[in-house]
Coordinates of C-alpha atoms and ligand atoms in Angstrom, one line a residue:
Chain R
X1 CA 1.0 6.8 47.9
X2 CA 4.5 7.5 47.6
X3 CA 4.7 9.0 43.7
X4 CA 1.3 10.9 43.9
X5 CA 3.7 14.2 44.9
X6 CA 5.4 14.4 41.7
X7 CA 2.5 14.6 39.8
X8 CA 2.0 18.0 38.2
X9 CA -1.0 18.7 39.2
X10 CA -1.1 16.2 42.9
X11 CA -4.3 18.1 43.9
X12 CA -6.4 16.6 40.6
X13 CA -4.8 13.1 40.7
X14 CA -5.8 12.9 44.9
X15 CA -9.1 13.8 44.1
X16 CA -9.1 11.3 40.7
X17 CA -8.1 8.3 42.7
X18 CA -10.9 9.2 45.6
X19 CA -13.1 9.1 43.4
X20 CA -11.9 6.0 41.7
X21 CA -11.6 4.3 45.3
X22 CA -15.1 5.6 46.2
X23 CA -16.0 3.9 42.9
X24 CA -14.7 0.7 42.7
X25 CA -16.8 -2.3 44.6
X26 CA -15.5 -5.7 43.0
X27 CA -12.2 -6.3 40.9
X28 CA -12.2 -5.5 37.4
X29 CA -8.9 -5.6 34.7
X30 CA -8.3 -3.4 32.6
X31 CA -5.7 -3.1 29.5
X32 CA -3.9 0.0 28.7
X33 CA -3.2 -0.3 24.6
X34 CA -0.2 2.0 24.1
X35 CA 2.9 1.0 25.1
X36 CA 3.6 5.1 26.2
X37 CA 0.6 4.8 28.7
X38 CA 2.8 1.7 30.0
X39 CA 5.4 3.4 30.7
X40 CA 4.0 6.5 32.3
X41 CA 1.7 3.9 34.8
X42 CA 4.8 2.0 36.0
X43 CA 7.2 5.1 35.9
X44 CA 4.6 7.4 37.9
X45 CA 3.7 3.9 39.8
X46 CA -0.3 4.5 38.9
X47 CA -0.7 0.8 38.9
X48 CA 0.4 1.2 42.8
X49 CA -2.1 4.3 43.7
X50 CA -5.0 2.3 42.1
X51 CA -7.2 0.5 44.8
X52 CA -6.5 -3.3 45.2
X53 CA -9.7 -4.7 42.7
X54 CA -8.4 -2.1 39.7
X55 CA -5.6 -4.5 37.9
X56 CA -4.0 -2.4 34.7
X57 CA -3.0 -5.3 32.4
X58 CA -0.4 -4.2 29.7
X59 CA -1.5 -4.6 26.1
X60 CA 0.4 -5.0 22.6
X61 CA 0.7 -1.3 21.9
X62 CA 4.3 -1.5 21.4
X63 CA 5.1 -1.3 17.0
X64 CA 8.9 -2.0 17.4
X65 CA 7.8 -4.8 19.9
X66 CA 5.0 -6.4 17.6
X67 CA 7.0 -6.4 14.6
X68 CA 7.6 -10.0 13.4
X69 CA 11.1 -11.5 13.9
X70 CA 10.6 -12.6 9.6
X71 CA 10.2 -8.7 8.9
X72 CA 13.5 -8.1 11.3
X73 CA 15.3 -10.6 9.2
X74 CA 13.9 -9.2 5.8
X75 CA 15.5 -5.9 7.1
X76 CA 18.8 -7.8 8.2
X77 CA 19.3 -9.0 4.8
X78 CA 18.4 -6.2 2.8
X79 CA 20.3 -3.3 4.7
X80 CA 23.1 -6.3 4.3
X81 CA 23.3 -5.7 0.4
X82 CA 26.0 -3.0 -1.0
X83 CA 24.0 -0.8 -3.1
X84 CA 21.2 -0.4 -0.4
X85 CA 21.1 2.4 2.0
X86 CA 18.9 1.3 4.5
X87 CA 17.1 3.9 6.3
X88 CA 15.3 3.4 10.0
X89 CA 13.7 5.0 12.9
X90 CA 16.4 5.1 15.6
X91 CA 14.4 2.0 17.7
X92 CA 14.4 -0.3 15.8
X93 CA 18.8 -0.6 15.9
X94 CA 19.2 -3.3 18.3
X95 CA 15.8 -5.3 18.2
X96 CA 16.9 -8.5 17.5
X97 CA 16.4 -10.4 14.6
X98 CA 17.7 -14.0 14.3
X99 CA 21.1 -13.7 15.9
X100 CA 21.6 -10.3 15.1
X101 CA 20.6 -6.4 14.7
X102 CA 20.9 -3.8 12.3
X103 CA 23.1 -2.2 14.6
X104 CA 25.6 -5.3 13.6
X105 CA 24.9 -4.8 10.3
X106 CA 26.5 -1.6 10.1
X107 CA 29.3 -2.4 12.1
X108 CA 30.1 -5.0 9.3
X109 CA 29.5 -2.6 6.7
X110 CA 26.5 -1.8 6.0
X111 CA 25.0 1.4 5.1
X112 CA 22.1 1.6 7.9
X113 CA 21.2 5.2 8.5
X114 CA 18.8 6.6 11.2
X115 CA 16.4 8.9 10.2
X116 CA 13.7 11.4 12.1
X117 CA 11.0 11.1 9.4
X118 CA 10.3 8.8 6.5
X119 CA 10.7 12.4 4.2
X120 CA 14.3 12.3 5.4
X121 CA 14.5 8.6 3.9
X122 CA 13.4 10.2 0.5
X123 CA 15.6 13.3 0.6
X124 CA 18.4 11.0 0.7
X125 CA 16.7 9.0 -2.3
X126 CA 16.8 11.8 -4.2
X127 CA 20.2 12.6 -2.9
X128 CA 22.0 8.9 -3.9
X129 CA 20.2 8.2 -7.5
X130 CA 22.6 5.6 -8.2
X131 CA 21.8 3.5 -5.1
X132 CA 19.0 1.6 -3.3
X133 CA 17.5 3.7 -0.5
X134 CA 14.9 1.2 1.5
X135 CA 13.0 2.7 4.6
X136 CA 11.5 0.1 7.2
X137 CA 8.0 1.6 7.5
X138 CA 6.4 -0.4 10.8
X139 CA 3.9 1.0 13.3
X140 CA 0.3 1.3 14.2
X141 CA -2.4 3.8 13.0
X142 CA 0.1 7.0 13.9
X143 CA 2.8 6.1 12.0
X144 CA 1.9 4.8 9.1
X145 CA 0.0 7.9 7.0
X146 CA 3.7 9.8 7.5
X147 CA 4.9 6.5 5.6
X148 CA 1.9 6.7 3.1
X149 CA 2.5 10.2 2.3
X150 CA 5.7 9.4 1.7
X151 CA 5.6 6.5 -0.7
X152 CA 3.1 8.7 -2.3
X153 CA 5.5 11.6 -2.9
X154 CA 8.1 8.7 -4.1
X155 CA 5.9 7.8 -7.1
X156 CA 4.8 11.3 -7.8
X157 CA 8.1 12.9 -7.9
X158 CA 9.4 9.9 -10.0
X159 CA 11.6 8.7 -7.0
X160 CA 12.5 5.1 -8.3
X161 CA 15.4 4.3 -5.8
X162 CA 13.2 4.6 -2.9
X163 CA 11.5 1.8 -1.6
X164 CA 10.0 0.8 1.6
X165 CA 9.2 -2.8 3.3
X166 CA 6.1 -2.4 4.9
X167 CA 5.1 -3.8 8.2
X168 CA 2.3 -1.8 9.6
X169 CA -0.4 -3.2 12.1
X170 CA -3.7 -2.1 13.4
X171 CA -5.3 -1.8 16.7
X172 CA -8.8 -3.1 16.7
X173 CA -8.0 -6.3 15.0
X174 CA -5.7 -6.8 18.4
X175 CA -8.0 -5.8 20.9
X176 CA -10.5 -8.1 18.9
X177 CA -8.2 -11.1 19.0
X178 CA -7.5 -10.3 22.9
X179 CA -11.4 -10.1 23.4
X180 CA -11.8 -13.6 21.4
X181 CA -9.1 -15.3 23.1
X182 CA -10.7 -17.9 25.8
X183 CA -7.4 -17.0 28.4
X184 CA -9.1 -13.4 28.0
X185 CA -9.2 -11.3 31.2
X186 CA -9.7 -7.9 29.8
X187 CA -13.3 -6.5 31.0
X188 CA -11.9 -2.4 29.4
X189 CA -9.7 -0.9 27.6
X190 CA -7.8 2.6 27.8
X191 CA -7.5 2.9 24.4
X192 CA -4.3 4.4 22.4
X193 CA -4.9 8.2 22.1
X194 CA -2.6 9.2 19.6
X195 CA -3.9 6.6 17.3
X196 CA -7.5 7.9 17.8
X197 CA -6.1 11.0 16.4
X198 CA -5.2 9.9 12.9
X199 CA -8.0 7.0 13.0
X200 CA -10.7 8.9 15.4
X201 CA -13.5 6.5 17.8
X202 CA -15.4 5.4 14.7
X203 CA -13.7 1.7 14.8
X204 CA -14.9 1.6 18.5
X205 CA -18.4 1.3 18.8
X206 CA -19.2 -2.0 17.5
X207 CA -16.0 -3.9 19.5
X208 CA -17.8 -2.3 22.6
X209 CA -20.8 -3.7 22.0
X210 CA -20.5 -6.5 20.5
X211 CA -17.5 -7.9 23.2
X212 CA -19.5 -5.5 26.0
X213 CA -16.4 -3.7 26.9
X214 CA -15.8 0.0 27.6
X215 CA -13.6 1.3 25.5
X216 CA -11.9 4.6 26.9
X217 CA -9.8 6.9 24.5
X218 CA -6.8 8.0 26.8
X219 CA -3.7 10.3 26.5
X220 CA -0.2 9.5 28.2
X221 CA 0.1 12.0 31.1
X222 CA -0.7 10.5 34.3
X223 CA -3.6 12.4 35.3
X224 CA -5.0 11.7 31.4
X225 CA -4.4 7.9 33.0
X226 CA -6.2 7.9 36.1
X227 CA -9.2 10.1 34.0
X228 CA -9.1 7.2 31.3
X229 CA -9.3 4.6 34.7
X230 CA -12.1 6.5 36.6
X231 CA -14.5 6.6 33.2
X232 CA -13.5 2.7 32.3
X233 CA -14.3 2.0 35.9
X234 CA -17.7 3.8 36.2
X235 CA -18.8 2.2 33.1
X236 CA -17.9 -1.4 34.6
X237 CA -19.6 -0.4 38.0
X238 CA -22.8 0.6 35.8
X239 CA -22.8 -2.3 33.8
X240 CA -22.4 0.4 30.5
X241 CA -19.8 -0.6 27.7
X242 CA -19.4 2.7 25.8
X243 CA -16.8 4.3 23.9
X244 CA -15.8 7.3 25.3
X245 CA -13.4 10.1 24.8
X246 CA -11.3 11.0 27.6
X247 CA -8.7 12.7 25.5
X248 CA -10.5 15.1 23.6
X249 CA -7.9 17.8 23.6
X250 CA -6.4 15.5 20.7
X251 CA -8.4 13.3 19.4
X252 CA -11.8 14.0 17.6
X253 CA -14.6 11.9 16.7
X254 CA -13.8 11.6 12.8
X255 CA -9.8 11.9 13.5
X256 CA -7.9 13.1 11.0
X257 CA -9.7 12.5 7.5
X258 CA -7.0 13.6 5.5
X259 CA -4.8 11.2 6.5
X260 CA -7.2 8.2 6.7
X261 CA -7.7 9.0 2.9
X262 CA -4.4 8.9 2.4
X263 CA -4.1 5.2 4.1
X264 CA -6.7 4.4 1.7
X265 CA -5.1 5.0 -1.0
X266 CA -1.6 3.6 -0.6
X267 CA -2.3 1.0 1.6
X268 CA -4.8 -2.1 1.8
X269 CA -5.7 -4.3 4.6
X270 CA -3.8 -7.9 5.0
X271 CA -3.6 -10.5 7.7
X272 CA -0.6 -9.7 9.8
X273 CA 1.8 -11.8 12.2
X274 CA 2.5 -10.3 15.5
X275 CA 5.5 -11.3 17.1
X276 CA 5.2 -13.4 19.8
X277 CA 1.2 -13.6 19.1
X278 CA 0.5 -14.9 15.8
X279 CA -1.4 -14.5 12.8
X280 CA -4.1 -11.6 13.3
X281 CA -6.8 -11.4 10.8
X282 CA -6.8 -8.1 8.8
X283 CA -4.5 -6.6 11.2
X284 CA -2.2 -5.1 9.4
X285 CA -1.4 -3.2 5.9
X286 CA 0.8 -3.4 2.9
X287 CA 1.4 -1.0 0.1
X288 CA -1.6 -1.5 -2.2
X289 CA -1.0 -3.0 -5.9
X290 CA -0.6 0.9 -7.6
X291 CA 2.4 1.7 -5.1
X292 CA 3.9 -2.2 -6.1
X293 CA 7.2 -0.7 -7.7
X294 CA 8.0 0.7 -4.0
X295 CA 7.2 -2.4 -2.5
X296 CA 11.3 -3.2 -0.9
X297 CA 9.8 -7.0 -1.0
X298 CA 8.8 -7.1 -4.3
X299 CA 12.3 -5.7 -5.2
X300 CA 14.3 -7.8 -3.2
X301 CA 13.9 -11.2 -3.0
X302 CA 14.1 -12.5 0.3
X303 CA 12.3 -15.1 0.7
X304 CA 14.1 -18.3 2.0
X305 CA 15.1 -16.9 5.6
X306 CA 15.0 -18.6 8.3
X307 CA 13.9 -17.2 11.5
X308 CA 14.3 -18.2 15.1
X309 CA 12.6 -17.2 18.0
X310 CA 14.5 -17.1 21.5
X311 CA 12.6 -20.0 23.1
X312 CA 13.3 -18.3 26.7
X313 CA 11.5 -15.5 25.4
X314 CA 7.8 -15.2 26.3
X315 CA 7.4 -12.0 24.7
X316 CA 4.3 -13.0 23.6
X317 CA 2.4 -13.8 26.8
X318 CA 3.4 -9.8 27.6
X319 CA 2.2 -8.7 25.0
X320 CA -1.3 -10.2 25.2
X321 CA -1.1 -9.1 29.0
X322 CA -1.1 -12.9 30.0
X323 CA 2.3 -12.7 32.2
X324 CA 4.1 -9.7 33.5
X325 CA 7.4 -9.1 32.6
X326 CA 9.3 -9.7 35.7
X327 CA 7.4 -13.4 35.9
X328 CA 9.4 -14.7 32.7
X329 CA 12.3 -16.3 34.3
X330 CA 15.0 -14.6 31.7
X331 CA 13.7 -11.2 33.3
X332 CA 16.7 -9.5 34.4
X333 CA 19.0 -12.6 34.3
X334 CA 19.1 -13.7 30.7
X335 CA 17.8 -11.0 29.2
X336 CA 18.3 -7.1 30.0
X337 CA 18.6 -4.0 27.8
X338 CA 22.4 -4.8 27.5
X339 CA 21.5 -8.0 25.8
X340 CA 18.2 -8.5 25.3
X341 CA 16.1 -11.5 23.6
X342 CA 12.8 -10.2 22.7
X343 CA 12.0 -6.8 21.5
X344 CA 10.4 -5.8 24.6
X345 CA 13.0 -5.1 26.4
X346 CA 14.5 -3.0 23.8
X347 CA 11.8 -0.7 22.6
X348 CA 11.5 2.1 24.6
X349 CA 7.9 1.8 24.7
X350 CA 8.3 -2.4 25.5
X351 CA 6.7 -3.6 28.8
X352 CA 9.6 -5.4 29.9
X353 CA 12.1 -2.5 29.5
X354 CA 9.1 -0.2 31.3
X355 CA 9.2 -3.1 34.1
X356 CA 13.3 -2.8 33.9
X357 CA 13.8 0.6 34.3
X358 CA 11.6 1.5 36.4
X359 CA 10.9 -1.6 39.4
X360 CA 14.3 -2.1 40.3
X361 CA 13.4 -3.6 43.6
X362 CA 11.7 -6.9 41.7
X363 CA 14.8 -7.3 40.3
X364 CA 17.4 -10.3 41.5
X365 CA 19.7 -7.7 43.7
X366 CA 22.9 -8.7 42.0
X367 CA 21.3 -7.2 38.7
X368 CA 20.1 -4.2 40.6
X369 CA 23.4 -4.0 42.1
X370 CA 25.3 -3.9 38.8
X371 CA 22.4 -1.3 37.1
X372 CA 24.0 0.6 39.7
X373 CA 21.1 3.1 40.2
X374 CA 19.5 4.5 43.3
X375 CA 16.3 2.4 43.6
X376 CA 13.0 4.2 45.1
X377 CA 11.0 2.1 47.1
X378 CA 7.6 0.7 45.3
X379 CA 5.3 0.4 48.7
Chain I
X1 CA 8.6 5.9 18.3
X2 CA 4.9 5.4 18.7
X3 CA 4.7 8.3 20.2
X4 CA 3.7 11.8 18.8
X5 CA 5.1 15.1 20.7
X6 CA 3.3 18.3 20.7
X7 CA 5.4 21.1 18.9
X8 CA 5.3 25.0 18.0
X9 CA 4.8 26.0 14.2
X10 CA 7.6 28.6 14.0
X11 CA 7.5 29.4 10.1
X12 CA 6.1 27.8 7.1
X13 CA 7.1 27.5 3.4
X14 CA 5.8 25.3 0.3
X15 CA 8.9 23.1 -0.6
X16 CA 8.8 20.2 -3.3
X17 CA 5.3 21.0 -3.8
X18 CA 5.4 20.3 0.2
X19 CA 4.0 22.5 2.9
X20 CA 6.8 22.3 5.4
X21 CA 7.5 23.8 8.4
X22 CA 9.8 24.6 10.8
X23 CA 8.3 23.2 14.4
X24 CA 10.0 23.8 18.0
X25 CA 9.6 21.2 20.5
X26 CA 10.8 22.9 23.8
X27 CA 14.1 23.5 22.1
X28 CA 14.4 21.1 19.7
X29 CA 13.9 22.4 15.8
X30 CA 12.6 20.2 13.1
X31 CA 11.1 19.9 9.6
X32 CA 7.9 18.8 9.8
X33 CA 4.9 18.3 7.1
X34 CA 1.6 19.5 6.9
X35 CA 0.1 18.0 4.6
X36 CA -2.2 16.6 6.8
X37 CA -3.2 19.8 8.5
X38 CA -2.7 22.2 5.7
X39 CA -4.6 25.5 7.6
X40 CA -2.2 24.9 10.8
X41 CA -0.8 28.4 11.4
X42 CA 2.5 30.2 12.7
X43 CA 2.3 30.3 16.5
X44 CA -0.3 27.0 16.7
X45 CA 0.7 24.0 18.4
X46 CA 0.3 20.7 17.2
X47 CA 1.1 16.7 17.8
X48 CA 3.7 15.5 15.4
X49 CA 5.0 11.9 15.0
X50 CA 7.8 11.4 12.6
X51 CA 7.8 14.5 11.0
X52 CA 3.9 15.2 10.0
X53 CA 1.7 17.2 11.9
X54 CA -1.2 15.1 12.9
X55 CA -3.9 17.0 15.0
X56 CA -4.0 20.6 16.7
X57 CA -3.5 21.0 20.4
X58 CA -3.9 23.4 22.8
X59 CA -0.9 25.5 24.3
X60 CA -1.3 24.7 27.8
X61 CA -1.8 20.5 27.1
X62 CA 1.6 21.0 24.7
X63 CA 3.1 22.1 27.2
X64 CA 2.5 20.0 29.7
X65 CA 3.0 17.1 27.4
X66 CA 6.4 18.4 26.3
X67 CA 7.3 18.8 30.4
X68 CA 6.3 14.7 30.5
X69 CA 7.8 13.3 27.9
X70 CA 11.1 15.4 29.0
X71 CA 11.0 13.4 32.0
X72 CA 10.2 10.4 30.9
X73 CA 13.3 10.5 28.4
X74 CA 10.9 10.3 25.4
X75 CA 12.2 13.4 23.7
X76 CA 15.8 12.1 24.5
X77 CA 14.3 9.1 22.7
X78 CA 12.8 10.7 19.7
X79 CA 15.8 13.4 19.0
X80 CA 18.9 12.4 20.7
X81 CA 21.7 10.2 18.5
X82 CA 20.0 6.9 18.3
X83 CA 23.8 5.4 17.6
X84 CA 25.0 6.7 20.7
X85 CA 22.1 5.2 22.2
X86 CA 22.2 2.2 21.1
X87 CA 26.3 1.6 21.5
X88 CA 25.3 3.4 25.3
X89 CA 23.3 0.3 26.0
X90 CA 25.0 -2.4 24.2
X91 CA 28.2 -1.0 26.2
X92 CA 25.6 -1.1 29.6
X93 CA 26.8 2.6 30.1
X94 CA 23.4 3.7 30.3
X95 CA 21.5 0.1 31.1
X96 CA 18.8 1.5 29.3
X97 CA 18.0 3.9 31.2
X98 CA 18.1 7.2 29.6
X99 CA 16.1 9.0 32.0
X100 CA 18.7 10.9 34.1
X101 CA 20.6 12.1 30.9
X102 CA 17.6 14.2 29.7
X103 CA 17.4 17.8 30.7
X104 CA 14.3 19.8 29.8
X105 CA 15.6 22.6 27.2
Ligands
SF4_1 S1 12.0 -10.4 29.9 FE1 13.1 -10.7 27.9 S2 12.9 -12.9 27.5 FE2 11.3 -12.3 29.0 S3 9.5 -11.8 27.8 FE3 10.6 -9.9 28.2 S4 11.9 -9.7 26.4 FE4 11.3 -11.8 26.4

């Protein structure tokens, strides 16, 4: 129980994780969605305070990690072209496409700009009328009504230089396809709270019942963790499979209805690849045929590219909580932040980078001897 | 980038037909849209990913929520120079690790 002290509040997570020990009879797995609720489990070493039978399984809730390696190239190629300023969150720089990033790509002359907000990508739209401003809109249920809004403002204001290549994915398709998949271990999920803010529980109730699985709304603070853990575990011990809300402070029932309309209108549903994964049914959305003229595919043709995955890279199997990261053999060898070869080491919010940063001690020691870094003892 | 931090509503003012605000997150100034949660007042504290305003929040959870993400280098992650960053890694300077670099404003 080494962490538990830097907890800011250690009182409430000791008495969380007796009651979670008091709870818990038989082994159960459970999947954290969000790729932030990763990070704060390894980080605050949650997985480690949790009794034995409780296993937290990491899920795909990473956007920069899920986004296909064809969309990557797509970018590659159009932030390649001379008239095009290509605008991007900061994360997505150095996730690799085939054999190279956008990071490259301005360092050979390409005009790749970061930006905070996809209103930023428009201000320099209406900034540059004489060139090609292209923003890569990608992530889940959170992310994309900023980009909706925005696309929205492009063809009301008469913005023509401003297009976006769309790459957005949804979250219960995934936990659908996780809950289909025969390799399946998942018996409940913490669910993604920032996404329940914008999309609310409604989406929930029939996956619960109809896979019998708690589903457990859950923030990103630690002690929001082990709450999500205790509810998801007294539901399994029960036998129940509800959906509940263990992150009320930010997420209500209905979530935000303005900006689900708004998803509505500019977007429509679409089968999506994941990287690593696959195909996904109706996981995913593209700019609906109204918004078409701000569709960055539609306006440049780039079709034809060819795209290679890393086949050391198994990404994938992380993703679907299948393999931990340090059990792919590239782990720390191969592939580390400096030069990684799947976009989960690179993300901020990827498993393996989580798994890198923070469990140095699992680590071959030469690599923990070059990251140089005091390592703190996991037991 | 998934991630939504929990900011301050400092002033607000219809631009471009926008309502925009100016939001503090422990420090940190930015424009942010509230289209989404047009009756969001001056002194209210909301979650905001990319530059919208997406749901209300209480002072006390902002604030411990800013305090987290401080320490787990999110903010570092969400405002700092994403160039810098990325050269920082690709260099191994930082491995990565952002984490000790961040101090909570
Ligand atoms: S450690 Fe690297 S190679 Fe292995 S799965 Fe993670 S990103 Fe892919």
């Amino acid at each position: 129980m080494k962490y538990i002290d830097e907890f800011q509040n250690p009182e409430l997570a000791r008495r969380l994780l007796d009651d979670i020990h008091a709870t818990v009879t038989r082994p159960w797995a459970l999947m954290e969605v969000c790729g932030g609720q990763t990070h704060s489990i390894i980080r605050h070493g949650i997985d480690q305070l949790l009794p034995e039978q409780v296993e937290l399984i990491h899920g795909p809730g990473c956007p920069v990690c899920v986004t296909p390696l064809e969309v990557i190239d797509k970018a590659l190629e159009i932030a390649s072209r001379p008239e095009v300023i290509f605008c991007s969150f900061g994360d997505m720089l150095r996730v690799p496409g085939t054999g190279r990033d956008l990071f490259q790509v301005r360092g050979e002359g390409g005009d790749v700009r970061v930006v905070y907000s996809p209103l930023d990508a428009l201000k320099i739209a209406r900034q540059n009328p004489d060139r090609e401003v292209v923003f890569f809109g990608i992530g889940f249920e959170t992310t994309a009504p900023p980009n909706a809004m925005t696309v929205h403002q492009a063809r009301s204001q008469g913005i023509r230089n401003f297009s976006m290549l769309v790459s957005h994915v949804r979250v219960p398709p995934a936990i659908e396809a996780i809950m289909a998949s025969p390799d399946c271990r998942v018996q409940g999920f913490l669910a993604a709270g920032h996404v329940c803010s914008v999309m609310g529980t409604r989406e929930y109730p029939e996956l619960a019942e109809r896979f019998r699985v708690p589903i457990v709304v859950t923030g990103f603070e630690p002690l929001d963790i082990l709450e999500g853990v205790r509810r998801t575990v007294r539901q399994l011990e029960r036998g129940e499979h509800t959906v509940d809300n263990a992150y009320a402070r930010a997420v209500r029932p209905e979530g935000n209805p303005a900006a689900r309309a708004m998803l509505e209108d500019v977007f429509e549903v679409t089968d999506r690849a994941w990287r690593g994964i696959g195909v996904i049914p109706a996981s995913g959305w593209r700019l609906s045929a109204k918004y078409r003229d701000h569709d960055a595919e539609h306006r440049f043709s780039v079709d034809g590219i060819r795209t290679v995955e890393p086949a050391e890279c198994r990404s994938g199997e992380v993703l679907q909580g299948l393999l931990k990261p340090h059990e792919c053999e590239a782990f720390g060898t191969l592939c580390t932040p400096r030069t990684p070869l799947g976009a989960t080491m690179v993300s901020s919010e990827g498993a393996c980078a989580a798994y890198y940063l923070y469990r140095r001690l699992e680590l071959p020691t030469t690599v923990a001897a070059v990251a140089g870094r005091e390592v703190t003892p996991v037991v | 980038m998934c991630l939504a931090v929990p900011g301050r509503v400092l002033d607000i003012e219809e631009r471009d037909g926008t309502r925009m605000a100016n939001v503090d997150f422990g420090g940190v100034v930015k424009e942010v849209c509230l289209e989404y949660l047009p009756d969001l007042q001056v002194g209210e504290y909301a979650i905001v990913h990319v530059g919208f305003a997406l749901q209300r929040l209480d002072e006390e959870s902002a604030l411990k929520t800013l305090e987290l993400f401080a320490e787990l280098g999110m903010l570092q992650e969400e405002f700092g120079d994403a160039w810098e960053m990325a050269a920082a890694e690709k260099a191994g300077v930082a491995d990565g690790d952002g984490v000790e670099e961040v101090h909570q404003p």
